[in-house]
Amino acid sequence: MSLTLHSSVDSRKDKETVILDAACRVFREKGFHQARITDIAQAAGISYGLVYHYFKSKSDLFDAILKEWWTGLFNLMEKWDNGETSVEDQLAALVAYFLEQYQKKPDLVHIFITEISRSAANLTPARLHWFKMFLSSTEKIMSVGQANKILRTDIKARYLTYIFLGAIESFVSAMVLENQPLRSKAQKLRIAVGLLQVFMNGARPVKQ
Amino acid sequence: MSLTLHSSVDSRKDKETVILDAACRVFREKGFHQARITDIAQAAGISYGLVYHYFKSKSDLFDAILKEWWTGLFNLMEKWDNGETSVEDQLAALVAYFLEQYQKKPDLVHIFITEISRSAANLTPARLHWFKMFLSSTEKIMSVGQANKILRTDIKARYLTYIFLGAIESFVSAMVLENQPLRSKAQKLRIAVGLLQVFMNGARPVKQ
Amino acid sequence: MSLTLHSSVDSRKDKETVILDAACRVFREKGFHQARITDIAQAAGISYGLVYHYFKSKSDLFDAILKEWWTGLFNLMEKWDNGETSVEDQLAALVAYFLEQYQKKPDLVHIFITEISRSAANLTPARLHWFKMFLSSTEKIMSVGQANKILRTDIKARYLTYIFLGAIESFVSAMVLENQPLRSKAQKLRIAVGLLQVFMNGARPVKQ
Amino acid sequence: MSLTLHSSVDSRKDKETVILDAACRVFREKGFHQARITDIAQAAGISYGLVYHYFKSKSDLFDAILKEWWTGLFNLMEKWDNGETSVEDQLAALVAYFLEQYQKKPDLVHIFITEISRSAANLTPARLHWFKMFLSSTEKIMSVGQANKILRTDIKARYLTYIFLGAIESFVSAMVLENQPLRSKAQKLRIAVGLLQVFMNGARPVKQ
DNA sequence: TATGAATGAGCTTTCATTCAT
DNA sequence: AATGAATGAAAGCTCATTCAT
């Protein structure tokens, strides 16, 4: 009996995951507004009515997907609150997070880029809140980098933030568009290092 | 009489322009799919029926907006066919085009970025065609830059293209998001130079 | 001056006729509801606004077309009120009227058949009124024919009416469909005679 | 359990039938173009959205109605391919089919006449295809009748086809218009025989 | 849990009609 | 007389969401 219950709970989690994965795929393919619940249900191999058994609404389902993204990201960033991690390491860790996520869930990264980062103007208040928190945290890193003279100061910290995220996003978008998989750990490292190098080179202080 | 006729022709053009401008604004605010004809008509101060007097459909209206963008861009790029312009100058001209357009029509630039560049996966065939032509042309510039040893070759020309465009887009997106106006010619130049510098620095060949 | 006025009146008539002819063509091609004022104006070589200068509405324009039809038909039939014309001659005259009209204005006949005769269930009260008057008059002829023993009585006069008109309509429809012109007077006569013969043969009293 | 499943399947069929019947009624009353989905839904006692749950579009719904008509008709006619049925019997069977259908589904017959037979000029390609097949098959019967000297040859087989179908249609139209029900089998037979007689008499070869 | 029937708000588009010029 | 800009009612269709089974 208890086994049944347990497996039933697991089954709930499993089904939720199946739906979330399907939704991820469909949201990435069509975008939030163009994605239909029917599409998601079909992709998950269930009836569309069942989606509402697990999620309150389309919006709710979307937020559940985003939650995964933000949880991972803020878990990572809150470790830096003690100030012991170098700017380079923090930026490297950010790049690494994007690439790791891209490896595990490319759709999730793509959704973040297109539906959040690139659509910031139209976000719901809750979604905007998380995004702004993320921007602020990244901007703080840039400010420290400027204070430490490893980043140029003739471009505002917020702009450096945009450039940095833009570079990551471009790279990832490109890989999505080209359908490029991240095969080995080595390859991931090489790209991460290259990407960071391009940014740090580009953003290093100019000799007057 | 000729004046009347002339002003009548102008009136049609004027109204078309009013609609196009309103559409530009609304498409930027809400995105193509979320923008309603009613919104556009309201923004233009006319009834929704009139939109269809000037444009065949919502899609047609959108294409009319894009046409302006592509016309300007390809007019610029076809001058380089003779091979007499340096890679740096071509890239600088591209940056300048984006910034100039952003100054004149920030919404247009934003639409290009969000609806074309960042949504390439869902474009209509016609729209994809133009975008791919643009990508190819830019990639060709990067290839020449690599051949001339002013751009690193450990990153594929197509990826350099994405990074370059991504940097421009990030910058412009940031300005859109921050509602940052481009006040003086000097400011525009400074940003363009800075942006190009960041890219060229970041993308310059690595000493082995 | 008076010449000018006169020619102006003529010009009004002319333009009205042009519109009526165009409308006839378009109504026949598309049916009343599918015909657009724009189509008619285009067919007439004028702007759609001008149609409303000559006719109050689309419905009004349609009625103006029908008026031509009914006027001719009732002009013909009222001559028979004195009872001096034989049943055969009356039926022959009816056939002749349809064929003549078909020769002069095939579209008009087609409109009568499809929009009035075959759509009797949906007519406006005014249009239904005229149609019912025509049916009654024709039925009266059939009744006389039955009384005179030249038409079978085992089929109600009203049904004979439908068959008779149905035969004419079939023939004319066929000619319309096959795009068959009525070339000579002789040909017209031959068809009229044949058609009448088919009906009279078919409808003649059965020997018990 | 199996009962529940079965009744569920039935329920889908039932609802489809309810919609088809309602559509039949409305299409007959207003014609295809004037019939609104709302009308059909109202007639079926459901919401308009549900119509789209069962049928892809208004056109699709219309075709579903026509399919019933053509299926019955071609099932009947393909039995004659072996050439063993006499011309009279074939024509009689056609008349009978129209009358039987009229008895069961008068709206269906009316729709065929007004929307297909009488509107052949504006049919969609698919609809025209079926209609032309039917015309050809009927024309073939007439040709055989002419070869067998039981039908006059001074009228082309195709024209005889039009007259024959026109006679049936007139009759049926009349019954529709007069709201005349077909009460008994005997009555149906009498009308069928009368109708065929009228045609065969009218179309029999003329003695020279 | 699971299904899909049922609903209706909401969107694009068409087109008769009006009216300023 | 003549044009076509302007309006808005009306219709087809989509799809998130609810709910009976």
PDB file of N, CA and C in Angstrom, chain B residues 31-94:
ATOM      1  N   GLY B  31       5.364  42.560 -30.093  1.00  0.00           N
ATOM      2  CA  GLY B  31       5.767  41.480 -30.976  1.00  0.00           C
ATOM      3  C   GLY B  31       4.705  41.259 -32.035  1.00  0.00           C
ATOM      4  N   PHE B  32       5.101  40.660 -33.144  1.00  0.00           N
ATOM      5  CA  PHE B  32       4.184  40.513 -34.281  1.00  0.00           C
ATOM      6  C   PHE B  32       2.883  39.817 -33.891  1.00  0.00           C
ATOM      7  N   HIS B  33       3.002  38.681 -33.238  1.00  0.00           N
ATOM      8  CA  HIS B  33       1.806  37.873 -32.998  1.00  0.00           C
ATOM      9  C   HIS B  33       0.883  38.496 -31.967  1.00  0.00           C
ATOM     10  N   GLN B  34       1.481  39.171 -30.993  1.00  0.00           N
ATOM     11  CA  GLN B  34       0.639  39.755 -29.938  1.00  0.00           C
ATOM     12  C   GLN B  34       0.070  41.106 -30.331  1.00  0.00           C
ATOM     13  N   ALA B  35       0.634  41.687 -31.374  1.00  0.00           N
ATOM     14  CA  ALA B  35       0.125  42.986 -31.823  1.00  0.00           C
ATOM     15  C   ALA B  35      -1.202  42.786 -32.536  1.00  0.00           C
ATOM     16  N   ARG B  36      -2.214  43.533 -32.131  1.00  0.00           N
ATOM     17  CA  ARG B  36      -3.511  43.418 -32.804  1.00  0.00           C
ATOM     18  C   ARG B  36      -3.696  44.580 -33.768  1.00  0.00           C
ATOM     19  N   ILE B  37      -4.364  44.307 -34.856  1.00  0.00           N
ATOM     20  CA  ILE B  37      -4.622  45.365 -35.821  1.00  0.00           C
ATOM     21  C   ILE B  37      -5.301  46.537 -35.127  1.00  0.00           C
ATOM     22  N   THR B  38      -6.175  46.224 -34.201  1.00  0.00           N
ATOM     23  CA  THR B  38      -6.850  47.270 -33.436  1.00  0.00           C
ATOM     24  C   THR B  38      -5.838  48.157 -32.710  1.00  0.00           C
ATOM     25  N   ASP B  39      -4.828  47.536 -32.125  1.00  0.00           N
ATOM     26  CA  ASP B  39      -3.800  48.321 -31.444  1.00  0.00           C
ATOM     27  C   ASP B  39      -3.137  49.291 -32.412  1.00  0.00           C
ATOM     28  N   ILE B  40      -2.775  48.757 -33.561  1.00  0.00           N
ATOM     29  CA  ILE B  40      -2.072  49.568 -34.555  1.00  0.00           C
ATOM     30  C   ILE B  40      -2.956  50.717 -35.016  1.00  0.00           C
ATOM     31  N   ALA B  41      -4.220  50.384 -35.307  1.00  0.00           N
ATOM     32  CA  ALA B  41      -5.146  51.416 -35.760  1.00  0.00           C
ATOM     33  C   ALA B  41      -5.295  52.491 -34.690  1.00  0.00           C
ATOM     34  N   GLN B  42      -5.439  52.059 -33.470  1.00  0.00           N
ATOM     35  CA  GLN B  42      -5.591  52.994 -32.372  1.00  0.00           C
ATOM     36  C   GLN B  42      -4.348  53.890 -32.267  1.00  0.00           C
ATOM     37  N   ALA B  43      -3.187  53.250 -32.355  1.00  0.00           N
ATOM     38  CA  ALA B  43      -1.945  54.007 -32.274  1.00  0.00           C
ATOM     39  C   ALA B  43      -1.848  55.016 -33.409  1.00  0.00           C
ATOM     40  N   ALA B  44      -2.439  54.657 -34.542  1.00  0.00           N
ATOM     41  CA  ALA B  44      -2.384  55.553 -35.702  1.00  0.00           C
ATOM     42  C   ALA B  44      -3.544  56.539 -35.688  1.00  0.00           C
ATOM     43  N   GLY B  45      -4.463  56.350 -34.765  1.00  0.00           N
ATOM     44  CA  GLY B  45      -5.601  57.254 -34.672  1.00  0.00           C
ATOM     45  C   GLY B  45      -6.627  57.062 -35.776  1.00  0.00           C
ATOM     46  N   ILE B  46      -6.742  55.844 -36.263  1.00  0.00           N
ATOM     47  CA  ILE B  46      -7.708  55.560 -37.329  1.00  0.00           C
ATOM     48  C   ILE B  46      -8.523  54.323 -36.965  1.00  0.00           C
ATOM     49  N   SER B  47      -9.476  53.986 -37.777  1.00  0.00           N
ATOM     50  CA  SER B  47     -10.262  52.775 -37.538  1.00  0.00           C
ATOM     51  C   SER B  47      -9.518  51.574 -38.106  1.00  0.00           C
ATOM     52  N   TYR B  48      -9.796  50.403 -37.542  1.00  0.00           N
ATOM     53  CA  TYR B  48      -9.025  49.234 -37.962  1.00  0.00           C
ATOM     54  C   TYR B  48      -9.261  48.885 -39.426  1.00  0.00           C
ATOM     55  N   GLY B  49     -10.465  49.223 -39.895  1.00  0.00           N
ATOM     56  CA  GLY B  49     -10.764  48.909 -41.294  1.00  0.00           C
ATOM     57  C   GLY B  49      -9.827  49.622 -42.248  1.00  0.00           C
ATOM     58  N   LEU B  50      -9.403  50.812 -41.852  1.00  0.00           N
ATOM     59  CA  LEU B  50      -8.578  51.611 -42.756  1.00  0.00           C
ATOM     60  C   LEU B  50      -7.202  50.994 -42.972  1.00  0.00           C
ATOM     61  N   VAL B  51      -6.741  50.280 -41.987  1.00  0.00           N
ATOM     62  CA  VAL B  51      -5.452  49.608 -42.132  1.00  0.00           C
ATOM     63  C   VAL B  51      -5.486  48.726 -43.377  1.00  0.00           C
ATOM     64  N   TYR B  52      -6.627  48.077 -43.580  1.00  0.00           N
ATOM     65  CA  TYR B  52      -6.760  47.166 -44.718  1.00  0.00           C
ATOM     66  C   TYR B  52      -6.974  47.896 -46.035  1.00  0.00           C
ATOM     67  N   HIS B  53      -7.230  49.189 -45.923  1.00  0.00           N
ATOM     68  CA  HIS B  53      -7.309  49.986 -47.143  1.00  0.00           C
ATOM     69  C   HIS B  53      -5.909  50.225 -47.687  1.00  0.00           C
ATOM     70  N   TYR B  54      -4.948  50.253 -46.785  1.00  0.00           N
ATOM     71  CA  TYR B  54      -3.581  50.571 -47.188  1.00  0.00           C
ATOM     72  C   TYR B  54      -2.683  49.337 -47.261  1.00  0.00           C
ATOM     73  N   PHE B  55      -3.024  48.322 -46.483  1.00  0.00           N
ATOM     74  CA  PHE B  55      -2.196  47.111 -46.486  1.00  0.00           C
ATOM     75  C   PHE B  55      -3.069  45.875 -46.573  1.00  0.00           C
ATOM     76  N   LYS B  56      -2.607  44.908 -47.328  1.00  0.00           N
ATOM     77  CA  LYS B  56      -3.414  43.731 -47.622  1.00  0.00           C
ATOM     78  C   LYS B  56      -3.719  42.921 -46.361  1.00  0.00           C
ATOM     79  N   SER B  57      -2.767  42.840 -45.483  1.00  0.00           N
ATOM     80  CA  SER B  57      -2.951  42.021 -44.288  1.00  0.00           C
ATOM     81  C   SER B  57      -1.933  42.435 -43.236  1.00  0.00           C
ATOM     82  N   LYS B  58      -2.070  41.888 -42.072  1.00  0.00           N
ATOM     83  CA  LYS B  58      -1.132  42.163 -40.996  1.00  0.00           C
ATOM     84  C   LYS B  58       0.275  41.754 -41.423  1.00  0.00           C
ATOM     85  N   SER B  59       0.353  40.616 -42.068  1.00  0.00           N
ATOM     86  CA  SER B  59       1.623  40.106 -42.538  1.00  0.00           C
ATOM     87  C   SER B  59       2.245  41.061 -43.563  1.00  0.00           C
ATOM     88  N   ASP B  60       1.397  41.548 -44.444  1.00  0.00           N
ATOM     89  CA  ASP B  60       1.831  42.472 -45.482  1.00  0.00           C
ATOM     90  C   ASP B  60       2.375  43.752 -44.861  1.00  0.00           C
ATOM     91  N   LEU B  61       1.660  44.225 -43.855  1.00  0.00           N
ATOM     92  CA  LEU B  61       2.084  45.433 -43.145  1.00  0.00           C
ATOM     93  C   LEU B  61       3.452  45.217 -42.505  1.00  0.00           C
ATOM     94  N   PHE B  62       3.613  44.056 -41.925  1.00  0.00           N
ATOM     95  CA  PHE B  62       4.886  43.731 -41.284  1.00  0.00           C
ATOM     96  C   PHE B  62       6.006  43.696 -42.323  1.00  0.00           C
ATOM     97  N   ASP B  63       5.713  43.085 -43.458  1.00  0.00           N
ATOM     98  CA  ASP B  63       6.732  43.008 -44.506  1.00  0.00           C
ATOM     99  C   ASP B  63       7.094  44.390 -45.035  1.00  0.00           C
ATOM    100  N   ALA B  64       6.091  45.262 -45.089  1.00  0.00           N
ATOM    101  CA  ALA B  64       6.367  46.628 -45.545  1.00  0.00           C
ATOM    102  C   ALA B  64       7.357  47.302 -44.610  1.00  0.00           C
ATOM    103  N   ILE B  65       7.239  47.010 -43.328  1.00  0.00           N
ATOM    104  CA  ILE B  65       8.176  47.566 -42.357  1.00  0.00           C
ATOM    105  C   ILE B  65       9.575  46.990 -42.575  1.00  0.00           C
ATOM    106  N   LEU B  66       9.613  45.669 -42.742  1.00  0.00           N
ATOM    107  CA  LEU B  66      10.913  45.014 -42.928  1.00  0.00           C
ATOM    108  C   LEU B  66      11.606  45.492 -44.200  1.00  0.00           C
ATOM    109  N   LYS B  67      10.784  45.756 -45.214  1.00  0.00           N
ATOM    110  CA  LYS B  67      11.355  46.156 -46.492  1.00  0.00           C
ATOM    111  C   LYS B  67      12.264  47.371 -46.322  1.00  0.00           C
ATOM    112  N   GLU B  68      11.787  48.316 -45.525  1.00  0.00           N
ATOM    113  CA  GLU B  68      12.559  49.520 -45.268  1.00  0.00           C
ATOM    114  C   GLU B  68      13.939  49.152 -44.697  1.00  0.00           C
ATOM    115  N   TRP B  69      13.897  48.227 -43.756  1.00  0.00           N
ATOM    116  CA  TRP B  69      15.138  47.801 -43.116  1.00  0.00           C
ATOM    117  C   TRP B  69      16.090  47.155 -44.108  1.00  0.00           C
ATOM    118  N   TRP B  70      15.598  46.168 -44.822  1.00  0.00           N
ATOM    119  CA  TRP B  70      16.457  45.427 -45.737  1.00  0.00           C
ATOM    120  C   TRP B  70      16.946  46.297 -46.879  1.00  0.00           C
ATOM    121  N   THR B  71      16.096  47.151 -47.391  1.00  0.00           N
ATOM    122  CA  THR B  71      16.497  48.032 -48.480  1.00  0.00           C
ATOM    123  C   THR B  71      17.713  48.843 -48.084  1.00  0.00           C
ATOM    124  N   GLY B  72      17.604  49.476 -46.926  1.00  0.00           N
ATOM    125  CA  GLY B  72      18.725  50.280 -46.451  1.00  0.00           C
ATOM    126  C   GLY B  72      19.979  49.450 -46.288  1.00  0.00           C
ATOM    127  N   LEU B  73      19.828  48.291 -45.704  1.00  0.00           N
ATOM    128  CA  LEU B  73      20.985  47.456 -45.401  1.00  0.00           C
ATOM    129  C   LEU B  73      21.657  46.933 -46.673  1.00  0.00           C
ATOM    130  N   PHE B  74      20.844  46.452 -47.604  1.00  0.00           N
ATOM    131  CA  PHE B  74      21.450  45.894 -48.817  1.00  0.00           C
ATOM    132  C   PHE B  74      21.984  46.985 -49.737  1.00  0.00           C
ATOM    133  N   ASN B  75      21.351  48.150 -49.714  1.00  0.00           N
ATOM    134  CA  ASN B  75      21.914  49.283 -50.451  1.00  0.00           C
ATOM    135  C   ASN B  75      23.329  49.558 -49.973  1.00  0.00           C
ATOM    136  N   LEU B  76      23.483  49.495 -48.661  1.00  0.00           N
ATOM    137  CA  LEU B  76      24.799  49.726 -48.077  1.00  0.00           C
ATOM    138  C   LEU B  76      25.791  48.651 -48.499  1.00  0.00           C
ATOM    139  N   MET B  77      25.379  47.403 -48.379  1.00  0.00           N
ATOM    140  CA  MET B  77      26.311  46.291 -48.558  1.00  0.00           C
ATOM    141  C   MET B  77      26.711  46.052 -50.006  1.00  0.00           C
ATOM    142  N   GLU B  78      25.807  46.415 -50.933  1.00  0.00           N
ATOM    143  CA  GLU B  78      26.148  46.097 -52.325  1.00  0.00           C
ATOM    144  C   GLU B  78      27.271  46.991 -52.859  1.00  0.00           C
ATOM    145  N   LYS B  79      27.527  48.083 -52.127  1.00  0.00           N
ATOM    146  CA  LYS B  79      28.649  48.953 -52.526  1.00  0.00           C
ATOM    147  C   LYS B  79      29.983  48.245 -52.332  1.00  0.00           C
ATOM    148  N   TRP B  80      29.986  47.210 -51.502  1.00  0.00           N
ATOM    149  CA  TRP B  80      31.257  46.552 -51.176  1.00  0.00           C
ATOM    150  C   TRP B  80      31.613  45.435 -52.163  1.00  0.00           C
ATOM    151  N   ASP B  81      30.738  45.249 -53.140  1.00  0.00           N
ATOM    152  CA  ASP B  81      30.944  44.122 -54.050  1.00  0.00           C
ATOM    153  C   ASP B  81      32.247  44.230 -54.839  1.00  0.00           C
ATOM    154  N   ASN B  82      32.706  45.465 -55.048  1.00  0.00           N
ATOM    155  CA  ASN B  82      33.928  45.622 -55.842  1.00  0.00           C
ATOM    156  C   ASN B  82      35.188  45.248 -55.054  1.00  0.00           C
ATOM    157  N   GLY B  83      35.047  45.002 -53.734  1.00  0.00           N
ATOM    158  CA  GLY B  83      36.182  44.519 -52.957  1.00  0.00           C
ATOM    159  C   GLY B  83      37.171  45.584 -52.551  1.00  0.00           C
ATOM    160  N   GLU B  84      36.801  46.861 -52.711  1.00  0.00           N
ATOM    161  CA  GLU B  84      37.759  47.921 -52.400  1.00  0.00           C
ATOM    162  C   GLU B  84      37.656  48.447 -50.963  1.00  0.00           C
ATOM    163  N   THR B  85      36.622  47.986 -50.247  1.00  0.00           N
ATOM    164  CA  THR B  85      36.454  48.474 -48.869  1.00  0.00           C
ATOM    165  C   THR B  85      37.084  47.487 -47.894  1.00  0.00           C
ATOM    166  N   SER B  86      37.800  48.005 -46.914  1.00  0.00           N
ATOM    167  CA  SER B  86      38.484  47.122 -45.961  1.00  0.00           C
ATOM    168  C   SER B  86      37.479  46.473 -45.019  1.00  0.00           C
ATOM    169  N   VAL B  87      37.900  45.349 -44.436  1.00  0.00           N
ATOM    170  CA  VAL B  87      37.034  44.628 -43.511  1.00  0.00           C
ATOM    171  C   VAL B  87      36.610  45.533 -42.357  1.00  0.00           C
ATOM    172  N   GLU B  88      37.565  46.252 -41.788  1.00  0.00           N
ATOM    173  CA  GLU B  88      37.228  47.142 -40.676  1.00  0.00           C
ATOM    174  C   GLU B  88      36.184  48.164 -41.089  1.00  0.00           C
ATOM    175  N   ASP B  89      36.371  48.733 -42.261  1.00  0.00           N
ATOM    176  CA  ASP B  89      35.423  49.764 -42.705  1.00  0.00           C
ATOM    177  C   ASP B  89      34.034  49.172 -42.917  1.00  0.00           C
ATOM    178  N   GLN B  90      34.002  47.949 -43.432  1.00  0.00           N
ATOM    179  CA  GLN B  90      32.699  47.321 -43.649  1.00  0.00           C
ATOM    180  C   GLN B  90      31.998  47.068 -42.313  1.00  0.00           C
ATOM    181  N   LEU B  91      32.766  46.527 -41.358  1.00  0.00           N
ATOM    182  CA  LEU B  91      32.156  46.263 -40.057  1.00  0.00           C
ATOM    183  C   LEU B  91      31.740  47.568 -39.388  1.00  0.00           C
ATOM    184  N   ALA B  92      32.590  48.587 -39.519  1.00  0.00           N
ATOM    185  CA  ALA B  92      32.250  49.890 -38.944  1.00  0.00           C
ATOM    186  C   ALA B  92      30.968  50.423 -39.570  1.00  0.00           C
ATOM    187  N   ALA B  93      30.845  50.231 -40.892  1.00  0.00           N
ATOM    188  CA  ALA B  93      29.649  50.729 -41.583  1.00  0.00           C
ATOM    189  C   ALA B  93      28.408  50.001 -41.093  1.00  0.00           C
ATOM    190  N   LEU B  94      28.558  48.705 -40.823  1.00  0.00           N
ATOM    191  CA  LEU B  94      27.416  47.940 -40.315  1.00  0.00           C
ATOM    192  C   LEU B  94      26.982  48.463 -38.946  1.00  0.00           C
TER     193      LEU B  94
END
